[in-house]
Amino acid sequence: MAGLSRPSSPAVLGLFLRHTRSPFYAHLASAFEEHAAVEGYEVMSLASGDQPDGATYRSLTLMADMRTAGIVVAAPNVDPRTIRQVASRIPLVLVSQMGQPSNPGVPYVAPDPREGGTLIDHVAGLGHRSIALLSLSPEQSPTRWARISWMRDEVEHRGLLAGLERIEPDQDLTDVVGELHRAGATAILCPHDSVAFDALAAAARQGLSVPGDLSIAGYDGVPPSDSSTTWSTTTMSTPAASCCAES
């Protein structure tokens, strides 16, 4: 891991996750633990669970007080002031937060939003000329918002944009998917695989076949989305293991 030398005796790294419900965060934690073990580190993990800023500060301070060698923060909703205060005490790396613009000196690892162009190329290459996008708010995920915003602009530039719909976490997408289809959308690009599977279920409730009536694509490419035992859907893989190696 860049910036940290191999310890001469067992050492601990802190991993602060947003939550463990998402397959992406579970996959990230697993990859991080594997890479840390290779470098001779143990890992102490905590999850924020979208707790208030004060509780998040106490959790990160606890990690720092336990003399961890460094902390990786994979929670996009941490207050920038908390990031700044903790980073002044201990090496800290951000994951998937676009570097927190208010803390430019804190190192970060995040996917390039332009990687979404590969997914657009694939969907457009299948002949789709009316593509809709679903998006969570920037507060929910700055990284996914940056990617979807870039993808929206790119799809619009190509003259293929059927609309961008803002959704809430765990929202029932039945009406959203139905309305986009009736408006002429033939493909829907989702911010992550969990939303893609919700959209697949919504399409089924609307009596739509996938990909016959509508194509649906996700993002992240982590289990269970990469399993042949689950519903089949197109997805763009995010290299969680590579992020861990770089951090």
JSON list of C-alpha atoms in Angstrom, two decimals:
[
{"chain": "A", "resi": 1, "resn": "MET", "atom": "CA", "xyz": [0.00, 0.00, 0.00]},
{"chain": "A", "resi": 2, "resn": "ALA", "atom": "CA", "xyz": [1.53, 3.30, -1.11]},
{"chain": "A", "resi": 3, "resn": "GLY", "atom": "CA", "xyz": [2.76, 5.53, 1.72]},
{"chain": "A", "resi": 4, "resn": "LEU", "atom": "CA", "xyz": [2.97, 2.73, 4.32]},
{"chain": "A", "resi": 5, "resn": "SER", "atom": "CA", "xyz": [6.10, 0.62, 4.80]},
{"chain": "A", "resi": 6, "resn": "ARG", "atom": "CA", "xyz": [5.96, -3.04, 5.69]},
{"chain": "A", "resi": 7, "resn": "PRO", "atom": "CA", "xyz": [5.82, -3.28, 9.53]},
{"chain": "A", "resi": 8, "resn": "SER", "atom": "CA", "xyz": [8.54, -5.14, 11.43]},
{"chain": "A", "resi": 9, "resn": "SER", "atom": "CA", "xyz": [5.89, -6.43, 13.87]},
{"chain": "A", "resi": 10, "resn": "PRO", "atom": "CA", "xyz": [2.10, -6.96, 13.61]},
{"chain": "A", "resi": 11, "resn": "ALA", "atom": "CA", "xyz": [0.34, -3.63, 12.99]},
{"chain": "A", "resi": 12, "resn": "VAL", "atom": "CA", "xyz": [-3.27, -2.57, 12.50]},
{"chain": "A", "resi": 13, "resn": "LEU", "atom": "CA", "xyz": [-4.99, -0.59, 9.75]},
{"chain": "A", "resi": 14, "resn": "GLY", "atom": "CA", "xyz": [-8.41, 0.94, 10.28]},
{"chain": "A", "resi": 15, "resn": "LEU", "atom": "CA", "xyz": [-11.17, 0.55, 7.68]},
{"chain": "A", "resi": 16, "resn": "PHE", "atom": "CA", "xyz": [-14.18, 2.82, 8.13]},
{"chain": "A", "resi": 17, "resn": "LEU", "atom": "CA", "xyz": [-17.08, 1.75, 5.90]},
{"chain": "A", "resi": 18, "resn": "ARG", "atom": "CA", "xyz": [-20.39, 3.41, 5.24]},
{"chain": "A", "resi": 19, "resn": "HIS", "atom": "CA", "xyz": [-22.22, 0.16, 5.93]},
{"chain": "A", "resi": 20, "resn": "THR", "atom": "CA", "xyz": [-21.94, -3.56, 5.22]},
{"chain": "A", "resi": 21, "resn": "ARG", "atom": "CA", "xyz": [-25.34, -4.08, 3.56]},
{"chain": "A", "resi": 22, "resn": "SER", "atom": "CA", "xyz": [-24.09, -3.21, 0.08]},
{"chain": "A", "resi": 23, "resn": "PRO", "atom": "CA", "xyz": [-22.24, -5.98, -1.81]},
{"chain": "A", "resi": 24, "resn": "PHE", "atom": "CA", "xyz": [-19.77, -3.33, -2.99]},
{"chain": "A", "resi": 25, "resn": "TYR", "atom": "CA", "xyz": [-18.66, -2.40, 0.54]},
{"chain": "A", "resi": 26, "resn": "ALA", "atom": "CA", "xyz": [-18.45, -6.08, 1.54]},
{"chain": "A", "resi": 27, "resn": "HIS", "atom": "CA", "xyz": [-16.31, -6.77, -1.54]},
{"chain": "A", "resi": 28, "resn": "LEU", "atom": "CA", "xyz": [-14.14, -3.74, -0.80]},
{"chain": "A", "resi": 29, "resn": "ALA", "atom": "CA", "xyz": [-13.60, -4.87, 2.80]},
{"chain": "A", "resi": 30, "resn": "SER", "atom": "CA", "xyz": [-12.65, -8.38, 1.70]},
{"chain": "A", "resi": 31, "resn": "ALA", "atom": "CA", "xyz": [-10.16, -7.12, -0.89]},
{"chain": "A", "resi": 32, "resn": "PHE", "atom": "CA", "xyz": [-8.68, -4.63, 1.60]},
{"chain": "A", "resi": 33, "resn": "GLU", "atom": "CA", "xyz": [-8.18, -7.33, 4.25]},
{"chain": "A", "resi": 34, "resn": "GLU", "atom": "CA", "xyz": [-6.47, -9.61, 1.72]},
{"chain": "A", "resi": 35, "resn": "HIS", "atom": "CA", "xyz": [-4.05, -6.91, 0.57]},
{"chain": "A", "resi": 36, "resn": "ALA", "atom": "CA", "xyz": [-3.39, -5.77, 4.15]},
{"chain": "A", "resi": 37, "resn": "ALA", "atom": "CA", "xyz": [-2.51, -9.33, 5.21]},
{"chain": "A", "resi": 38, "resn": "VAL", "atom": "CA", "xyz": [0.03, -9.61, 2.40]},
{"chain": "A", "resi": 39, "resn": "GLU", "atom": "CA", "xyz": [1.71, -6.46, 3.72]},
{"chain": "A", "resi": 40, "resn": "GLY", "atom": "CA", "xyz": [1.69, -7.75, 7.32]},
{"chain": "A", "resi": 41, "resn": "TYR", "atom": "CA", "xyz": [-1.26, -5.74, 8.66]},
{"chain": "A", "resi": 42, "resn": "GLU", "atom": "CA", "xyz": [-4.31, -6.72, 10.66]},
{"chain": "A", "resi": 43, "resn": "VAL", "atom": "CA", "xyz": [-7.53, -4.79, 9.90]},
{"chain": "A", "resi": 44, "resn": "MET", "atom": "CA", "xyz": [-9.98, -3.24, 12.34]},
{"chain": "A", "resi": 45, "resn": "SER", "atom": "CA", "xyz": [-13.29, -2.38, 10.64]},
{"chain": "A", "resi": 46, "resn": "LEU", "atom": "CA", "xyz": [-16.11, -0.11, 11.73]},
{"chain": "A", "resi": 47, "resn": "ALA", "atom": "CA", "xyz": [-19.28, 0.91, 9.86]},
{"chain": "A", "resi": 48, "resn": "SER", "atom": "CA", "xyz": [-20.85, 4.34, 10.12]},
{"chain": "A", "resi": 49, "resn": "GLY", "atom": "CA", "xyz": [-24.40, 3.27, 9.33]},
{"chain": "A", "resi": 50, "resn": "ASP", "atom": "CA", "xyz": [-25.06, 6.91, 8.29]},
{"chain": "A", "resi": 51, "resn": "GLN", "atom": "CA", "xyz": [-24.72, 7.93, 11.92]},
{"chain": "A", "resi": 52, "resn": "PRO", "atom": "CA", "xyz": [-24.61, 11.63, 12.96]},
{"chain": "A", "resi": 53, "resn": "ASP", "atom": "CA", "xyz": [-21.39, 13.58, 12.48]},
{"chain": "A", "resi": 54, "resn": "GLY", "atom": "CA", "xyz": [-20.55, 13.47, 16.18]},
{"chain": "A", "resi": 55, "resn": "ALA", "atom": "CA", "xyz": [-20.75, 9.69, 16.30]},
{"chain": "A", "resi": 56, "resn": "THR", "atom": "CA", "xyz": [-18.64, 9.39, 13.15]},
{"chain": "A", "resi": 57, "resn": "TYR", "atom": "CA", "xyz": [-16.00, 11.64, 14.70]},
{"chain": "A", "resi": 58, "resn": "ARG", "atom": "CA", "xyz": [-15.91, 9.51, 17.84]},
{"chain": "A", "resi": 59, "resn": "SER", "atom": "CA", "xyz": [-15.56, 6.30, 15.80]},
{"chain": "A", "resi": 60, "resn": "LEU", "atom": "CA", "xyz": [-12.67, 7.63, 13.74]},
{"chain": "A", "resi": 61, "resn": "THR", "atom": "CA", "xyz": [-11.02, 9.11, 16.83]},
{"chain": "A", "resi": 62, "resn": "LEU", "atom": "CA", "xyz": [-11.28, 5.70, 18.50]},
{"chain": "A", "resi": 63, "resn": "MET", "atom": "CA", "xyz": [-9.42, 4.16, 15.58]},
{"chain": "A", "resi": 64, "resn": "ALA", "atom": "CA", "xyz": [-6.73, 6.83, 15.81]},
{"chain": "A", "resi": 65, "resn": "ASP", "atom": "CA", "xyz": [-6.41, 6.41, 19.59]},
{"chain": "A", "resi": 66, "resn": "MET", "atom": "CA", "xyz": [-5.78, 2.68, 19.16]},
{"chain": "A", "resi": 67, "resn": "ARG", "atom": "CA", "xyz": [-2.53, 3.52, 17.38]},
{"chain": "A", "resi": 68, "resn": "THR", "atom": "CA", "xyz": [-3.55, 2.20, 14.00]},
{"chain": "A", "resi": 69, "resn": "ALA", "atom": "CA", "xyz": [-0.89, 2.66, 11.33]},
{"chain": "A", "resi": 70, "resn": "GLY", "atom": "CA", "xyz": [-3.43, 4.43, 9.11]},
{"chain": "A", "resi": 71, "resn": "ILE", "atom": "CA", "xyz": [-7.14, 4.66, 8.34]},
{"chain": "A", "resi": 72, "resn": "VAL", "atom": "CA", "xyz": [-9.00, 4.13, 5.08]},
{"chain": "A", "resi": 73, "resn": "VAL", "atom": "CA", "xyz": [-12.37, 5.91, 4.98]},
{"chain": "A", "resi": 74, "resn": "ALA", "atom": "CA", "xyz": [-14.90, 4.41, 2.55]},
{"chain": "A", "resi": 75, "resn": "ALA", "atom": "CA", "xyz": [-17.91, 6.43, 3.62]},
{"chain": "A", "resi": 76, "resn": "PRO", "atom": "CA", "xyz": [-18.90, 9.37, 1.39]},
{"chain": "A", "resi": 77, "resn": "ASN", "atom": "CA", "xyz": [-20.99, 11.09, 4.06]},
{"chain": "A", "resi": 78, "resn": "VAL", "atom": "CA", "xyz": [-18.21, 11.85, 6.56]},
{"chain": "A", "resi": 79, "resn": "ASP", "atom": "CA", "xyz": [-18.08, 15.55, 7.45]},
{"chain": "A", "resi": 80, "resn": "PRO", "atom": "CA", "xyz": [-15.06, 17.26, 5.79]},
{"chain": "A", "resi": 81, "resn": "ARG", "atom": "CA", "xyz": [-14.09, 18.77, 9.16]},
{"chain": "A", "resi": 82, "resn": "THR", "atom": "CA", "xyz": [-13.88, 15.31, 10.67]},
{"chain": "A", "resi": 83, "resn": "ILE", "atom": "CA", "xyz": [-11.69, 14.18, 7.78]},
{"chain": "A", "resi": 84, "resn": "ARG", "atom": "CA", "xyz": [-9.40, 17.16, 8.31]},
{"chain": "A", "resi": 85, "resn": "GLN", "atom": "CA", "xyz": [-9.12, 16.66, 12.08]},
{"chain": "A", "resi": 86, "resn": "VAL", "atom": "CA", "xyz": [-8.39, 12.93, 11.90]},
{"chain": "A", "resi": 87, "resn": "ALA", "atom": "CA", "xyz": [-6.00, 13.29, 8.95]},
{"chain": "A", "resi": 88, "resn": "SER", "atom": "CA", "xyz": [-3.95, 15.77, 11.02]},
{"chain": "A", "resi": 89, "resn": "ARG", "atom": "CA", "xyz": [-3.28, 12.99, 13.54]},
{"chain": "A", "resi": 90, "resn": "ILE", "atom": "CA", "xyz": [-2.79, 9.85, 11.46]},
{"chain": "A", "resi": 91, "resn": "PRO", "atom": "CA", "xyz": [-2.27, 8.82, 7.79]},
{"chain": "A", "resi": 92, "resn": "LEU", "atom": "CA", "xyz": [-5.70, 8.73, 6.15]},
{"chain": "A", "resi": 93, "resn": "VAL", "atom": "CA", "xyz": [-6.88, 7.77, 2.66]},
{"chain": "A", "resi": 94, "resn": "LEU", "atom": "CA", "xyz": [-10.34, 8.39, 1.23]},
{"chain": "A", "resi": 95, "resn": "VAL", "atom": "CA", "xyz": [-12.11, 5.92, -1.05]},
{"chain": "A", "resi": 96, "resn": "SER", "atom": "CA", "xyz": [-14.79, 6.91, -3.58]},
{"chain": "A", "resi": 97, "resn": "GLN", "atom": "CA", "xyz": [-15.25, 10.48, -2.34]},
{"chain": "A", "resi": 98, "resn": "MET", "atom": "CA", "xyz": [-13.57, 12.32, -5.20]},
{"chain": "A", "resi": 99, "resn": "GLY", "atom": "CA", "xyz": [-11.00, 13.57, -2.71]},
{"chain": "A", "resi": 100, "resn": "GLN", "atom": "CA", "xyz": [-13.34, 15.77, -0.67]},
{"chain": "A", "resi": 101, "resn": "PRO", "atom": "CA", "xyz": [-12.67, 19.12, -2.44]},
{"chain": "A", "resi": 102, "resn": "SER", "atom": "CA", "xyz": [-12.49, 20.91, 0.91]},
{"chain": "A", "resi": 103, "resn": "ASN", "atom": "CA", "xyz": [-9.55, 18.70, 1.91]},
{"chain": "A", "resi": 104, "resn": "PRO", "atom": "CA", "xyz": [-7.31, 18.70, -1.18]},
{"chain": "A", "resi": 105, "resn": "GLY", "atom": "CA", "xyz": [-4.30, 17.56, 0.84]},
{"chain": "A", "resi": 106, "resn": "VAL", "atom": "CA", "xyz": [-5.89, 14.24, 1.85]},
{"chain": "A", "resi": 107, "resn": "PRO", "atom": "CA", "xyz": [-5.02, 11.41, -0.58]},
{"chain": "A", "resi": 108, "resn": "TYR", "atom": "CA", "xyz": [-7.89, 9.53, -2.19]},
{"chain": "A", "resi": 109, "resn": "VAL", "atom": "CA", "xyz": [-8.70, 6.67, -4.55]},
{"chain": "A", "resi": 110, "resn": "ALA", "atom": "CA", "xyz": [-11.76, 6.96, -6.79]},
{"chain": "A", "resi": 111, "resn": "PRO", "atom": "CA", "xyz": [-12.83, 5.64, -10.20]},
{"chain": "A", "resi": 112, "resn": "ASP", "atom": "CA", "xyz": [-12.52, 7.98, -13.17]},
{"chain": "A", "resi": 113, "resn": "PRO", "atom": "CA", "xyz": [-16.09, 9.08, -14.06]},
{"chain": "A", "resi": 114, "resn": "ARG", "atom": "CA", "xyz": [-15.18, 8.73, -17.73]},
{"chain": "A", "resi": 115, "resn": "GLU", "atom": "CA", "xyz": [-14.95, 4.96, -17.30]},
{"chain": "A", "resi": 116, "resn": "GLY", "atom": "CA", "xyz": [-18.73, 5.04, -17.73]},
{"chain": "A", "resi": 117, "resn": "GLY", "atom": "CA", "xyz": [-18.07, 5.67, -21.41]},
{"chain": "A", "resi": 118, "resn": "THR", "atom": "CA", "xyz": [-17.34, 1.96, -21.85]},
{"chain": "A", "resi": 119, "resn": "LEU", "atom": "CA", "xyz": [-20.85, 1.10, -20.69]},
{"chain": "A", "resi": 120, "resn": "ILE", "atom": "CA", "xyz": [-22.36, 3.76, -22.96]},
{"chain": "A", "resi": 121, "resn": "ASP", "atom": "CA", "xyz": [-20.39, 2.41, -25.92]},
{"chain": "A", "resi": 122, "resn": "HIS", "atom": "CA", "xyz": [-21.66, -1.09, -25.21]},
{"chain": "A", "resi": 123, "resn": "VAL", "atom": "CA", "xyz": [-25.31, -0.10, -24.89]},
{"chain": "A", "resi": 124, "resn": "ALA", "atom": "CA", "xyz": [-25.22, 2.22, -27.90]},
{"chain": "A", "resi": 125, "resn": "GLY", "atom": "CA", "xyz": [-23.44, -0.49, -29.86]},
{"chain": "A", "resi": 126, "resn": "LEU", "atom": "CA", "xyz": [-26.44, -2.75, -29.30]},
{"chain": "A", "resi": 127, "resn": "GLY", "atom": "CA", "xyz": [-28.51, -0.24, -31.22]},
{"chain": "A", "resi": 128, "resn": "HIS", "atom": "CA", "xyz": [-30.17, 1.70, -28.41]},
{"chain": "A", "resi": 129, "resn": "ARG", "atom": "CA", "xyz": [-31.01, 5.26, -29.41]},
{"chain": "A", "resi": 130, "resn": "SER", "atom": "CA", "xyz": [-33.07, 6.29, -26.36]},
{"chain": "A", "resi": 131, "resn": "ILE", "atom": "CA", "xyz": [-31.15, 5.78, -23.11]},
{"chain": "A", "resi": 132, "resn": "ALA", "atom": "CA", "xyz": [-32.32, 6.80, -19.63]},
{"chain": "A", "resi": 133, "resn": "LEU", "atom": "CA", "xyz": [-30.24, 7.04, -16.47]},
{"chain": "A", "resi": 134, "resn": "LEU", "atom": "CA", "xyz": [-31.15, 6.57, -12.82]},
{"chain": "A", "resi": 135, "resn": "SER", "atom": "CA", "xyz": [-29.24, 8.51, -10.19]},
{"chain": "A", "resi": 136, "resn": "LEU", "atom": "CA", "xyz": [-28.91, 8.82, -6.43]},
{"chain": "A", "resi": 137, "resn": "SER", "atom": "CA", "xyz": [-28.30, 12.27, -4.99]},
{"chain": "A", "resi": 138, "resn": "PRO", "atom": "CA", "xyz": [-24.75, 13.67, -4.67]},
{"chain": "A", "resi": 139, "resn": "GLU", "atom": "CA", "xyz": [-25.23, 13.54, -0.90]},
{"chain": "A", "resi": 140, "resn": "GLN", "atom": "CA", "xyz": [-25.82, 9.79, -1.10]},
{"chain": "A", "resi": 141, "resn": "SER", "atom": "CA", "xyz": [-22.73, 9.12, -3.19]},
{"chain": "A", "resi": 142, "resn": "PRO", "atom": "CA", "xyz": [-20.51, 11.89, -4.58]},
{"chain": "A", "resi": 143, "resn": "THR", "atom": "CA", "xyz": [-18.56, 9.41, -6.70]},
{"chain": "A", "resi": 144, "resn": "ARG", "atom": "CA", "xyz": [-21.61, 7.82, -8.32]},
{"chain": "A", "resi": 145, "resn": "TRP", "atom": "CA", "xyz": [-23.14, 11.25, -8.85]},
{"chain": "A", "resi": 146, "resn": "ALA", "atom": "CA", "xyz": [-19.99, 12.43, -10.62]},
{"chain": "A", "resi": 147, "resn": "ARG", "atom": "CA", "xyz": [-20.03, 9.35, -12.84]},
{"chain": "A", "resi": 148, "resn": "ILE", "atom": "CA", "xyz": [-23.73, 9.53, -13.68]},
{"chain": "A", "resi": 149, "resn": "SER", "atom": "CA", "xyz": [-23.47, 13.27, -14.34]},
{"chain": "A", "resi": 150, "resn": "TRP", "atom": "CA", "xyz": [-20.62, 12.65, -16.80]},
{"chain": "A", "resi": 151, "resn": "MET", "atom": "CA", "xyz": [-22.55, 9.79, -18.41]},
{"chain": "A", "resi": 152, "resn": "ARG", "atom": "CA", "xyz": [-25.67, 11.97, -18.73]},
{"chain": "A", "resi": 153, "resn": "ASP", "atom": "CA", "xyz": [-23.67, 14.66, -20.50]},
{"chain": "A", "resi": 154, "resn": "GLU", "atom": "CA", "xyz": [-22.05, 12.09, -22.79]},
{"chain": "A", "resi": 155, "resn": "VAL", "atom": "CA", "xyz": [-25.35, 10.39, -23.67]},
{"chain": "A", "resi": 156, "resn": "GLU", "atom": "CA", "xyz": [-26.90, 13.81, -24.32]},
{"chain": "A", "resi": 157, "resn": "HIS", "atom": "CA", "xyz": [-23.92, 14.79, -26.49]},
{"chain": "A", "resi": 158, "resn": "ARG", "atom": "CA", "xyz": [-24.55, 11.70, -28.59]},
{"chain": "A", "resi": 159, "resn": "GLY", "atom": "CA", "xyz": [-28.22, 12.63, -28.94]},
{"chain": "A", "resi": 160, "resn": "LEU", "atom": "CA", "xyz": [-29.37, 9.49, -27.12]},
{"chain": "A", "resi": 161, "resn": "LEU", "atom": "CA", "xyz": [-30.67, 10.89, -23.80]},
{"chain": "A", "resi": 162, "resn": "ALA", "atom": "CA", "xyz": [-34.20, 9.85, -22.84]},
{"chain": "A", "resi": 163, "resn": "GLY", "atom": "CA", "xyz": [-34.00, 11.38, -19.36]},
{"chain": "A", "resi": 164, "resn": "LEU", "atom": "CA", "xyz": [-32.32, 11.34, -15.95]},
{"chain": "A", "resi": 165, "resn": "GLU", "atom": "CA", "xyz": [-34.44, 10.26, -12.97]},
{"chain": "A", "resi": 166, "resn": "ARG", "atom": "CA", "xyz": [-33.32, 11.00, -9.40]},
{"chain": "A", "resi": 167, "resn": "ILE", "atom": "CA", "xyz": [-34.23, 8.14, -7.07]},
{"chain": "A", "resi": 168, "resn": "GLU", "atom": "CA", "xyz": [-33.98, 7.47, -3.33]},
{"chain": "A", "resi": 169, "resn": "PRO", "atom": "CA", "xyz": [-32.26, 4.48, -1.69]},
{"chain": "A", "resi": 170, "resn": "ASP", "atom": "CA", "xyz": [-34.56, 1.42, -1.54]},
{"chain": "A", "resi": 171, "resn": "GLN", "atom": "CA", "xyz": [-37.22, 3.21, -3.61]},
{"chain": "A", "resi": 172, "resn": "ASP", "atom": "CA", "xyz": [-39.84, 1.09, -5.38]},
{"chain": "A", "resi": 173, "resn": "LEU", "atom": "CA", "xyz": [-38.93, 1.59, -9.05]},
{"chain": "A", "resi": 174, "resn": "THR", "atom": "CA", "xyz": [-42.08, 0.10, -10.56]},
{"chain": "A", "resi": 175, "resn": "ASP", "atom": "CA", "xyz": [-43.59, 3.41, -11.64]},
{"chain": "A", "resi": 176, "resn": "VAL", "atom": "CA", "xyz": [-40.23, 4.92, -12.60]},
{"chain": "A", "resi": 177, "resn": "VAL", "atom": "CA", "xyz": [-39.34, 2.05, -14.95]},
{"chain": "A", "resi": 178, "resn": "GLY", "atom": "CA", "xyz": [-42.83, 1.98, -16.43]},
{"chain": "A", "resi": 179, "resn": "GLU", "atom": "CA", "xyz": [-42.86, 5.71, -17.12]},
{"chain": "A", "resi": 180, "resn": "LEU", "atom": "CA", "xyz": [-39.42, 5.66, -18.73]},
{"chain": "A", "resi": 181, "resn": "HIS", "atom": "CA", "xyz": [-40.46, 2.80, -21.00]},
{"chain": "A", "resi": 182, "resn": "ARG", "atom": "CA", "xyz": [-43.70, 4.53, -21.99]},
{"chain": "A", "resi": 183, "resn": "ALA", "atom": "CA", "xyz": [-41.69, 7.67, -22.73]},
{"chain": "A", "resi": 184, "resn": "GLY", "atom": "CA", "xyz": [-39.65, 5.73, -25.26]},
{"chain": "A", "resi": 185, "resn": "ALA", "atom": "CA", "xyz": [-36.55, 4.63, -23.35]},
{"chain": "A", "resi": 186, "resn": "THR", "atom": "CA", "xyz": [-35.19, 1.32, -24.60]},
{"chain": "A", "resi": 187, "resn": "ALA", "atom": "CA", "xyz": [-32.30, 1.11, -22.11]},
{"chain": "A", "resi": 188, "resn": "ILE", "atom": "CA", "xyz": [-31.80, 2.20, -18.50]},
{"chain": "A", "resi": 189, "resn": "LEU", "atom": "CA", "xyz": [-28.34, 2.73, -16.97]},
{"chain": "A", "resi": 190, "resn": "CYS", "atom": "CA", "xyz": [-28.28, 2.38, -13.16]},
{"chain": "A", "resi": 191, "resn": "PRO", "atom": "CA", "xyz": [-25.82, 3.86, -10.64]},
{"chain": "A", "resi": 192, "resn": "HIS", "atom": "CA", "xyz": [-24.97, 0.44, -9.15]},
{"chain": "A", "resi": 193, "resn": "ASP", "atom": "CA", "xyz": [-25.94, -3.21, -9.43]},
{"chain": "A", "resi": 194, "resn": "SER", "atom": "CA", "xyz": [-28.41, -3.21, -6.53]},
{"chain": "A", "resi": 195, "resn": "VAL", "atom": "CA", "xyz": [-30.47, -0.57, -8.34]},
{"chain": "A", "resi": 196, "resn": "ALA", "atom": "CA", "xyz": [-30.18, -2.57, -11.56]},
{"chain": "A", "resi": 197, "resn": "PHE", "atom": "CA", "xyz": [-31.69, -5.62, -9.87]},
{"chain": "A", "resi": 198, "resn": "ASP", "atom": "CA", "xyz": [-34.47, -3.47, -8.40]},
{"chain": "A", "resi": 199, "resn": "ALA", "atom": "CA", "xyz": [-35.11, -2.13, -11.92]},
{"chain": "A", "resi": 200, "resn": "LEU", "atom": "CA", "xyz": [-35.23, -5.70, -13.27]},
{"chain": "A", "resi": 201, "resn": "ALA", "atom": "CA", "xyz": [-37.84, -6.60, -10.67]},
{"chain": "A", "resi": 202, "resn": "ALA", "atom": "CA", "xyz": [-39.77, -3.42, -11.48]},
{"chain": "A", "resi": 203, "resn": "ALA", "atom": "CA", "xyz": [-39.74, -4.26, -15.19]},
{"chain": "A", "resi": 204, "resn": "ALA", "atom": "CA", "xyz": [-41.14, -7.72, -14.40]},
{"chain": "A", "resi": 205, "resn": "ARG", "atom": "CA", "xyz": [-43.96, -6.15, -12.37]},
{"chain": "A", "resi": 206, "resn": "GLN", "atom": "CA", "xyz": [-44.72, -3.94, -15.36]},
{"chain": "A", "resi": 207, "resn": "GLY", "atom": "CA", "xyz": [-44.92, -6.98, -17.62]},
{"chain": "A", "resi": 208, "resn": "LEU", "atom": "CA", "xyz": [-41.80, -5.95, -19.53]},
{"chain": "A", "resi": 209, "resn": "SER", "atom": "CA", "xyz": [-39.26, -8.45, -20.76]},
{"chain": "A", "resi": 210, "resn": "VAL", "atom": "CA", "xyz": [-35.53, -7.78, -20.39]},
{"chain": "A", "resi": 211, "resn": "PRO", "atom": "CA", "xyz": [-33.82, -7.38, -22.81]},
{"chain": "A", "resi": 212, "resn": "GLY", "atom": "CA", "xyz": [-36.78, -7.83, -25.19]},
{"chain": "A", "resi": 213, "resn": "ASP", "atom": "CA", "xyz": [-38.71, -4.68, -24.23]},
{"chain": "A", "resi": 214, "resn": "LEU", "atom": "CA", "xyz": [-36.04, -2.93, -22.21]},
{"chain": "A", "resi": 215, "resn": "SER", "atom": "CA", "xyz": [-32.32, -3.29, -21.52]},
{"chain": "A", "resi": 216, "resn": "ILE", "atom": "CA", "xyz": [-31.01, -2.61, -18.01]},
{"chain": "A", "resi": 217, "resn": "ALA", "atom": "CA", "xyz": [-27.36, -2.14, -17.04]},
{"chain": "A", "resi": 218, "resn": "GLY", "atom": "CA", "xyz": [-25.74, -1.75, -13.64]},
{"chain": "A", "resi": 219, "resn": "TYR", "atom": "CA", "xyz": [-22.37, -0.69, -12.28]},
{"chain": "A", "resi": 220, "resn": "ASP", "atom": "CA", "xyz": [-19.73, -2.17, -9.91]},
{"chain": "A", "resi": 221, "resn": "GLY", "atom": "CA", "xyz": [-19.71, -5.80, -11.09]},
{"chain": "A", "resi": 222, "resn": "VAL", "atom": "CA", "xyz": [-19.34, -7.26, -7.60]},
{"chain": "A", "resi": 223, "resn": "PRO", "atom": "CA", "xyz": [-21.06, -10.32, -6.09]},
{"chain": "A", "resi": 224, "resn": "PRO", "atom": "CA", "xyz": [-23.82, -11.28, -6.49]},
{"chain": "A", "resi": 225, "resn": "SER", "atom": "CA", "xyz": [-23.93, -9.40, -9.81]},
{"chain": "A", "resi": 226, "resn": "ASP", "atom": "CA", "xyz": [-21.06, -11.41, -11.25]},
{"chain": "A", "resi": 227, "resn": "SER", "atom": "CA", "xyz": [-22.64, -14.74, -10.32]},
{"chain": "A", "resi": 228, "resn": "SER", "atom": "CA", "xyz": [-24.23, -16.92, -12.97]},
{"chain": "A", "resi": 229, "resn": "THR", "atom": "CA", "xyz": [-26.76, -18.09, -10.37]},
{"chain": "A", "resi": 230, "resn": "THR", "atom": "CA", "xyz": [-28.44, -14.68, -10.18]},
{"chain": "A", "resi": 231, "resn": "TRP", "atom": "CA", "xyz": [-30.55, -12.71, -12.60]},
{"chain": "A", "resi": 232, "resn": "SER", "atom": "CA", "xyz": [-28.49, -11.89, -15.63]},
{"chain": "A", "resi": 233, "resn": "THR", "atom": "CA", "xyz": [-27.78, -8.21, -16.29]},
{"chain": "A", "resi": 234, "resn": "THR", "atom": "CA", "xyz": [-25.07, -6.14, -17.95]},
{"chain": "A", "resi": 235, "resn": "THR", "atom": "CA", "xyz": [-22.73, -4.45, -15.48]},
{"chain": "A", "resi": 236, "resn": "MET", "atom": "CA", "xyz": [-19.56, -2.37, -15.55]},
{"chain": "A", "resi": 237, "resn": "SER", "atom": "CA", "xyz": [-16.95, -3.69, -13.14]},
{"chain": "A", "resi": 238, "resn": "THR", "atom": "CA", "xyz": [-15.32, -1.39, -10.58]},
{"chain": "A", "resi": 239, "resn": "PRO", "atom": "CA", "xyz": [-11.86, -2.72, -9.58]},
{"chain": "A", "resi": 240, "resn": "ALA", "atom": "CA", "xyz": [-12.23, -2.71, -5.79]},
{"chain": "A", "resi": 241, "resn": "ALA", "atom": "CA", "xyz": [-9.12, -4.84, -5.35]},
{"chain": "A", "resi": 242, "resn": "SER", "atom": "CA", "xyz": [-7.04, -2.37, -7.39]},
{"chain": "A", "resi": 243, "resn": "CYS", "atom": "CA", "xyz": [-8.29, 0.52, -5.25]},
{"chain": "A", "resi": 244, "resn": "CYS", "atom": "CA", "xyz": [-7.11, -1.34, -2.15]},
{"chain": "A", "resi": 245, "resn": "ALA", "atom": "CA", "xyz": [-3.71, -1.98, -3.68]},
{"chain": "A", "resi": 246, "resn": "GLU", "atom": "CA", "xyz": [-3.30, 1.72, -4.55]},
{"chain": "A", "resi": 247, "resn": "SER", "atom": "CA", "xyz": [-4.44, 3.00, -1.14]}
]
